[in-house]
Each structure stands twice: as C-alpha cells, then as structure tokens.
PDB file of C-alpha atoms in Angstrom:
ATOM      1  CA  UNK A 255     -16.698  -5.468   4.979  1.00 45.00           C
ATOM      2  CA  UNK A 256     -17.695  -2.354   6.479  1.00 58.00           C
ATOM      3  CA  UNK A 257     -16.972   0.932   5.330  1.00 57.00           C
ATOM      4  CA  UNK A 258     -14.519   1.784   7.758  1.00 58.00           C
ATOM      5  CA  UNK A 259     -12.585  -1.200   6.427  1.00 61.00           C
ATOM      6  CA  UNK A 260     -13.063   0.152   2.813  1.00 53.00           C
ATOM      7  CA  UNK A 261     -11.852   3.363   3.609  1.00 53.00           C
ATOM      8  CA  UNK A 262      -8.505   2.197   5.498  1.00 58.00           C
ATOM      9  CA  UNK A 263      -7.415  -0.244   2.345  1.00 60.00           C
ATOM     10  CA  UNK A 264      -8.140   2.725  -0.369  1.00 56.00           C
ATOM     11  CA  UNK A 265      -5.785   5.011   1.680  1.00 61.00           C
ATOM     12  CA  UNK A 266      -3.764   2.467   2.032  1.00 61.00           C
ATOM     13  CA  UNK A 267      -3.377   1.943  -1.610  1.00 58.00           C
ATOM     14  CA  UNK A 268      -4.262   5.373  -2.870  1.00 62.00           C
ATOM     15  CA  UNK A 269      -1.489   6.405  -0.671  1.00 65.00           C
ATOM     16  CA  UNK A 270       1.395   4.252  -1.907  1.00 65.00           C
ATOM     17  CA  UNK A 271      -0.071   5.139  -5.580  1.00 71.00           C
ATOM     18  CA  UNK A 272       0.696   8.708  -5.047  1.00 74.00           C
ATOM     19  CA  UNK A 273       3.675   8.124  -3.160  1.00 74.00           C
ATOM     20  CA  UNK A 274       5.106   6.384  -6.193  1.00 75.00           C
ATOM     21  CA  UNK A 275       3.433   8.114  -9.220  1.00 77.00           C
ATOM     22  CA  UNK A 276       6.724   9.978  -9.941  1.00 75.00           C
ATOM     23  CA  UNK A 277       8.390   6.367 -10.190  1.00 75.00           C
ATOM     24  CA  UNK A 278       5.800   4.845 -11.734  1.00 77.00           C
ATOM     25  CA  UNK A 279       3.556   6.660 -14.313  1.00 78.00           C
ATOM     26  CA  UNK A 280       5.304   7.157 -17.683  1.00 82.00           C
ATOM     27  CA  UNK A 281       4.100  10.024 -19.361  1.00 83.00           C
ATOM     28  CA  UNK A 282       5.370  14.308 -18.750  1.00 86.00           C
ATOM     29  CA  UNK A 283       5.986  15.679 -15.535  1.00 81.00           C
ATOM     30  CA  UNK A 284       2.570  17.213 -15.758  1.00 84.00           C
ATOM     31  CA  UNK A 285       1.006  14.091 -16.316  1.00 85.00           C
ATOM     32  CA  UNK A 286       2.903  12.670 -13.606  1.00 83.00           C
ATOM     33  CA  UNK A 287       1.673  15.883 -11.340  1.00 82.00           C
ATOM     34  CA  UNK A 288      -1.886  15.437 -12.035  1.00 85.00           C
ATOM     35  CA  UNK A 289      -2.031  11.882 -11.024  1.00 84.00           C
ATOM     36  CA  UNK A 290      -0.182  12.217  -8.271  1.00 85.00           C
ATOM     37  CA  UNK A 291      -1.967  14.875  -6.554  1.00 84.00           C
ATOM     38  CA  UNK A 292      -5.404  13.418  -7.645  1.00 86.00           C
ATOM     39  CA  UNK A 293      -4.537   9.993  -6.067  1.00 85.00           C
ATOM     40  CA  UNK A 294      -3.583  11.823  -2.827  1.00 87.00           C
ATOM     41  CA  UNK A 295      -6.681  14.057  -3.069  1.00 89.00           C
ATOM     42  CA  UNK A 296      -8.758  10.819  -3.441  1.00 87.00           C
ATOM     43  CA  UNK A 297      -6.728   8.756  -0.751  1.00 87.00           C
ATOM     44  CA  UNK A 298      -7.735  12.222   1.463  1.00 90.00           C
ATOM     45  CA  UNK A 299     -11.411  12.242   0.967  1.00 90.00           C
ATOM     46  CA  UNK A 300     -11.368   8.241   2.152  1.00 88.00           C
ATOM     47  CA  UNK A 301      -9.620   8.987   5.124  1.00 89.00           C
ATOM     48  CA  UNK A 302     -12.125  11.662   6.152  1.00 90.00           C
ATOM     49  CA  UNK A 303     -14.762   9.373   4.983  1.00 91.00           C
ATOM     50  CA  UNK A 304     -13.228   6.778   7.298  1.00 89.00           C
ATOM     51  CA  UNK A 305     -12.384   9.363  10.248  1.00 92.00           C
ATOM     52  CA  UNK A 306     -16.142  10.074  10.215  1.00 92.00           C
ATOM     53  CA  UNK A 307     -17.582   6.781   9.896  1.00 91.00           C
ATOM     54  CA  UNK A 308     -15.122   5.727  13.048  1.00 92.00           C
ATOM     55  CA  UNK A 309     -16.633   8.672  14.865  1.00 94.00           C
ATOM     56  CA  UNK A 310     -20.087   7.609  14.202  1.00 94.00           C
ATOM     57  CA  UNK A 311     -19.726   3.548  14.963  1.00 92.00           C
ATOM     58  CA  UNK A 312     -18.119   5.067  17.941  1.00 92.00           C
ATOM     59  CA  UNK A 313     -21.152   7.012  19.054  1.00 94.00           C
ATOM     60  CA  UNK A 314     -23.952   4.998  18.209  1.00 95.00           C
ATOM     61  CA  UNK A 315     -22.255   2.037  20.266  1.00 93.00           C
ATOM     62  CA  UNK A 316     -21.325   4.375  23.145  1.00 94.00           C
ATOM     63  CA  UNK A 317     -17.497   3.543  22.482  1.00 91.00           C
ATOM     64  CA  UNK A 318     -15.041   6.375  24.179  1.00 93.00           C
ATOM     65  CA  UNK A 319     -13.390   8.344  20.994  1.00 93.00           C
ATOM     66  CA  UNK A 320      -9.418   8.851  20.779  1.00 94.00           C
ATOM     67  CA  UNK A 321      -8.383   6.581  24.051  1.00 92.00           C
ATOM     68  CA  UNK A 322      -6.216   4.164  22.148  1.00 93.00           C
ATOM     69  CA  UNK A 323      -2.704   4.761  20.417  1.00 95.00           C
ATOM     70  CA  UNK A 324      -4.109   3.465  16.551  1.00 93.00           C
ATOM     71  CA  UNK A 325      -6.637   6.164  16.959  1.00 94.00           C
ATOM     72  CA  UNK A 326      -4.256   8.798  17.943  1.00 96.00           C
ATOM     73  CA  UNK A 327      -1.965   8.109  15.415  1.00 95.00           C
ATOM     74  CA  UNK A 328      -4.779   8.175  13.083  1.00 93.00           C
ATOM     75  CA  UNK A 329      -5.564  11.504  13.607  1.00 95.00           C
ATOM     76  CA  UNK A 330      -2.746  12.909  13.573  1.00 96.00           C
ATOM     77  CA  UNK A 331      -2.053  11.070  10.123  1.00 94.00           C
ATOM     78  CA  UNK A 332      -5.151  11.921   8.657  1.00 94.00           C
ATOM     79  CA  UNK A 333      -4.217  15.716  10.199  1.00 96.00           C
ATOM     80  CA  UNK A 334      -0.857  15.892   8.720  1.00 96.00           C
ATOM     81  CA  UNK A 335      -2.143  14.497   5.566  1.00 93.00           C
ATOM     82  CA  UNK A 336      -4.519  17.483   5.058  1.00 95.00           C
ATOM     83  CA  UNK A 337      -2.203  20.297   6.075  1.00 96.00           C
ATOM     84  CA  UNK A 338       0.363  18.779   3.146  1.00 94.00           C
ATOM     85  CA  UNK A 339      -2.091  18.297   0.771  1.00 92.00           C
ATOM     86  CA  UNK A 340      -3.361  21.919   1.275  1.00 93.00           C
ATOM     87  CA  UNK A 341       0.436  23.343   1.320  1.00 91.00           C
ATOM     88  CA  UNK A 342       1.317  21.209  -1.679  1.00 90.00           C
ATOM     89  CA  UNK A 343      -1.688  22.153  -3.495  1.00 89.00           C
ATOM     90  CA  UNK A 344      -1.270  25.935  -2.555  1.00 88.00           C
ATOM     91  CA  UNK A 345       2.166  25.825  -3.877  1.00 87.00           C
ATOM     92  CA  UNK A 346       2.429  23.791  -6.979  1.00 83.00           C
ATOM     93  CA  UNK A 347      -1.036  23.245  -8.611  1.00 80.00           C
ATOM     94  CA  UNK A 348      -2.802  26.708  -7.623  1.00 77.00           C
ATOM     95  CA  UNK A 349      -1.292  29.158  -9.835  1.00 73.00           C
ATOM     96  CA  UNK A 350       1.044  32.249  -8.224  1.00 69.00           C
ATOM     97  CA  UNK A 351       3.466  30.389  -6.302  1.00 76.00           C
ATOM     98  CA  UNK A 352       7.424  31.246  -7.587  1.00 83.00           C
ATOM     99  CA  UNK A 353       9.323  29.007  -8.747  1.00 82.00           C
ATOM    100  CA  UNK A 354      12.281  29.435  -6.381  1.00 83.00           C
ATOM    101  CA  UNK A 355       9.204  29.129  -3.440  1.00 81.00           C
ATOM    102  CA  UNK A 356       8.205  25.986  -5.334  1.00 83.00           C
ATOM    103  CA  UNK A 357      12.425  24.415  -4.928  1.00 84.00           C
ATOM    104  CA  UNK A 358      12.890  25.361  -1.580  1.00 88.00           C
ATOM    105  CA  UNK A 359       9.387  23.810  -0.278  1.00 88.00           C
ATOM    106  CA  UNK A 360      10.164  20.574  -2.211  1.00 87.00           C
ATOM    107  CA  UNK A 361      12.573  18.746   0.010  1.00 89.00           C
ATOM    108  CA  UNK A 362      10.233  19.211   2.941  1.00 92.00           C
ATOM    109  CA  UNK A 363       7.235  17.593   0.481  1.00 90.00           C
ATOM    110  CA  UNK A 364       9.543  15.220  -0.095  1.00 87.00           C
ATOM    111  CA  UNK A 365      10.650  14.265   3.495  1.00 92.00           C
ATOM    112  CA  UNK A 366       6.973  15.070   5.048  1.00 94.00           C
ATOM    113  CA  UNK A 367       5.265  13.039   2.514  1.00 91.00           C
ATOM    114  CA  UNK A 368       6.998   9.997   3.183  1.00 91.00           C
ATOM    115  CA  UNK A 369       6.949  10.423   7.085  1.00 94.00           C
ATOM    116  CA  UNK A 370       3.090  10.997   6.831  1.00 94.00           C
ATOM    117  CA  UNK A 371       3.341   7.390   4.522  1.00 91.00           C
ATOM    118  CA  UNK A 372       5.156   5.884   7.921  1.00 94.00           C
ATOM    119  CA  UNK A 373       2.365   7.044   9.956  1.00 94.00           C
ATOM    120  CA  UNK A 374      -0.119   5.478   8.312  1.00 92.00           C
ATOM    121  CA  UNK A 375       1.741   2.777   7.918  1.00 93.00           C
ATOM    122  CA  UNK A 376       2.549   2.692  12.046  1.00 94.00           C
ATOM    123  CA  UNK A 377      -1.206   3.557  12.257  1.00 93.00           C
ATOM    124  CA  UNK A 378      -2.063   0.292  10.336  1.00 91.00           C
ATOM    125  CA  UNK A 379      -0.031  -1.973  12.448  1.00 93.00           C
ATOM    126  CA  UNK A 380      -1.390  -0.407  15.783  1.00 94.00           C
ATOM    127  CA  UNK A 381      -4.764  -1.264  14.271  1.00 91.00           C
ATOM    128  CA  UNK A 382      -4.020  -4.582  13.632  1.00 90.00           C
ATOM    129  CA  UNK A 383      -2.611  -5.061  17.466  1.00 90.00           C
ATOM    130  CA  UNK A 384      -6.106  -3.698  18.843  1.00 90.00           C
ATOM    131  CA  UNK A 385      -8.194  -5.650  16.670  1.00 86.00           C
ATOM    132  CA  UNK A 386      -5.275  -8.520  18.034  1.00 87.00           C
ATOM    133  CA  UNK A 387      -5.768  -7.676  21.044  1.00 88.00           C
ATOM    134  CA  UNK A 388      -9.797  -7.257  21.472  1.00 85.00           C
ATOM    135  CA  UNK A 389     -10.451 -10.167  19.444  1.00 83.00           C
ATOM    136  CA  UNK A 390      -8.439 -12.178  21.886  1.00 84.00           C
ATOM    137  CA  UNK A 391      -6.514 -14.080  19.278  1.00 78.00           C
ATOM    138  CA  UNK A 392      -3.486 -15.316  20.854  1.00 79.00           C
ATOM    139  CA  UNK A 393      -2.723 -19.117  19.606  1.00 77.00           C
ATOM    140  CA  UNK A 394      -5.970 -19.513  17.042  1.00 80.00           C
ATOM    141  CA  UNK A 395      -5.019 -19.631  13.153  1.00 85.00           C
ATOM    142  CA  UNK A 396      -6.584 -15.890  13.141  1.00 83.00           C
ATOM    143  CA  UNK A 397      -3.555 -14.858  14.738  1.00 84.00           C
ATOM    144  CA  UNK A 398      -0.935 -16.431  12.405  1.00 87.00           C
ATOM    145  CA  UNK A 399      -2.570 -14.575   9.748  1.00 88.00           C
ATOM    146  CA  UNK A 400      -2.988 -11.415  11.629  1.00 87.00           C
ATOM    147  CA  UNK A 401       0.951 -11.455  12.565  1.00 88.00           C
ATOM    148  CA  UNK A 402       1.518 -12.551   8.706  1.00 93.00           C
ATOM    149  CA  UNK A 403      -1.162  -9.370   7.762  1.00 91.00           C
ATOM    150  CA  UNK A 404       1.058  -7.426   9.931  1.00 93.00           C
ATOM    151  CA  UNK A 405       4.917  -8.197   8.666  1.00 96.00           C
ATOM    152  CA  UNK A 406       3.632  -7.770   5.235  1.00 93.00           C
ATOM    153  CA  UNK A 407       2.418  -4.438   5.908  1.00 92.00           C
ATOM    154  CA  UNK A 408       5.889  -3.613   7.571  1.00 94.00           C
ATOM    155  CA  UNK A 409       7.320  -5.048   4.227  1.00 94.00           C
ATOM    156  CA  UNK A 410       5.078  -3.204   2.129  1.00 91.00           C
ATOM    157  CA  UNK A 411       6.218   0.164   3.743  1.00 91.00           C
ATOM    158  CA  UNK A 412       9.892  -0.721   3.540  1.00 94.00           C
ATOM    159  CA  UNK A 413       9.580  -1.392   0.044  1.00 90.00           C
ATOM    160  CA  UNK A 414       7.916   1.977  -0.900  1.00 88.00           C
ATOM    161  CA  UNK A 415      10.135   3.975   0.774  1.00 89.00           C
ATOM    162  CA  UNK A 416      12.758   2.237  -1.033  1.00 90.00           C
ATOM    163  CA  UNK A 417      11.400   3.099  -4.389  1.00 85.00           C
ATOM    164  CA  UNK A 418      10.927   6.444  -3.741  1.00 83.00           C
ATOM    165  CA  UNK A 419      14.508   7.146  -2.270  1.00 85.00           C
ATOM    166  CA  UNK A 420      16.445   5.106  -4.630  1.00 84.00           C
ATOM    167  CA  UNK A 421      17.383   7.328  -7.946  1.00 80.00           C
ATOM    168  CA  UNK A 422      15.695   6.467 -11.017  1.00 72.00           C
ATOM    169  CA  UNK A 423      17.781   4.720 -13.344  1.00 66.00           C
TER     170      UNK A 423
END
C-alpha cells in the first residue's frame, strides 16, 4: 500500500460517512452536525494529502501531471469538495450566518454534496480503468476482480445516494 492508495480509500469512506451521518448517527442535530462536518473535514485533508502525494510520485518519476480523465476529474472533485466545505462551514458552523441564509443555501448543500459524492465516485472508476488499462490486464484473473472492484463501487454509490434521498422513516 502506498499512501496515495491510503488516501483514496479514507475519502472514499470518510466521504460516504459524512454523506450519511444525518441517516445514520443517532444522537441531536448538533451531534449529528459535528460529525458530519468533521468526517468531511477529515475526508478533505486526505484528499489534499493524496492530491499532493500524486503530484510528487508524478515528479520524481518524470510522469506528465493532469493528461488523463481520472486525474481531471480528481481535481476538480477534490476542488469542488473544498469550495463546499468552505461555503458550508462559513454558513452553518461559523457563527453570523441568518437563519433564513442558512434554508435557502441548504438545498444546494444538499444537491452539490451528493454530485461532488458522484464525482468521486466517477473519479474512482476512471482510476480503476487506467490502472486497467496500464497494467494491461485484459483476460488475467486481475481483471475479473478489477471489473468486480469496479461494479461494486458503482453499487456502492447507488446505494448511498439512495439512503440519503429516501425520507427517514
């Protein structure tokens, strides 16, 4: 494992985590609050982590930066990510913003959050089809479980964005 690796499965999972907290965590909305930004704020500081060690591996191996869709979509993820977790900090945790500011921004949280989610998650699968691809794994037992790797991250997704649309019960 390297720690580009390490980086891409703890946004991964930090991401669904805070996706879901207001699903998942019992507790006060507070509580709820606090975790949820926190996992995002962690799941943010791993991708910039990750975004830096992919920059450096790049370098030191004299690999061209950004010329691949994965990496793209990576950036603009990991770019998107930042500007909502600075707007949604800005307006709920940091104290001054009105309440009425607070409902009308909440929606587009909402609806931006979960499309950010979907990039990662297209980000994910476009890494898995480079790594596919450069490997050269096209009939070897690596690539059944790269494909498999792949659907269940497609699956994964689904089922996330599932929770969080579906009303709680």
């Amino acid at each position: 494992m390297n720690i580009k690796n390490d980086c891409k499965c703890l946004i991964e999972y930090k991401l669904r985590s805070a996706v879901m907290a207001y699903k998942t965590i019992p507790g006060t909305r507070r509580a709820q609050k606090t975790v949820h930004w926190l996992l995002h704020l962690i799941a943010l500081l791993a991708g910039v982590i990750g975004i830096y060690a992919v920059f450096k591996f790049h370098h030191e191996s004299g690999i061209p930066n950004m010329y691949t869709l994965h990496s793209w979509l990576g950036m603009i993820t990991i770019c998107l990510y930042g500007l909502q977790w600075l707007l949604a900090f800005f307006s709920y945790v940091f104290p001054g913003a009105e309440m009425s500011a607070r409902g009308s921004f909440l929606p587009w949280h909402s609806f931006f959050g979960l499309v950010i989610f979907f990039l990662a998650i297209c980000t994910a699968e476009t890494g898995l089809v480079q790594k596919f691809i450069f490997l050269g794994l096209f009939r070897d037992q690596e690539a059944l479980i790269v494909n498999f790797t792949g659907l269940l991250i497609l699956l994964f997704g689904i089922s996330v964005g599932l929770t969080v649309v579906l009303p709680t019960t």
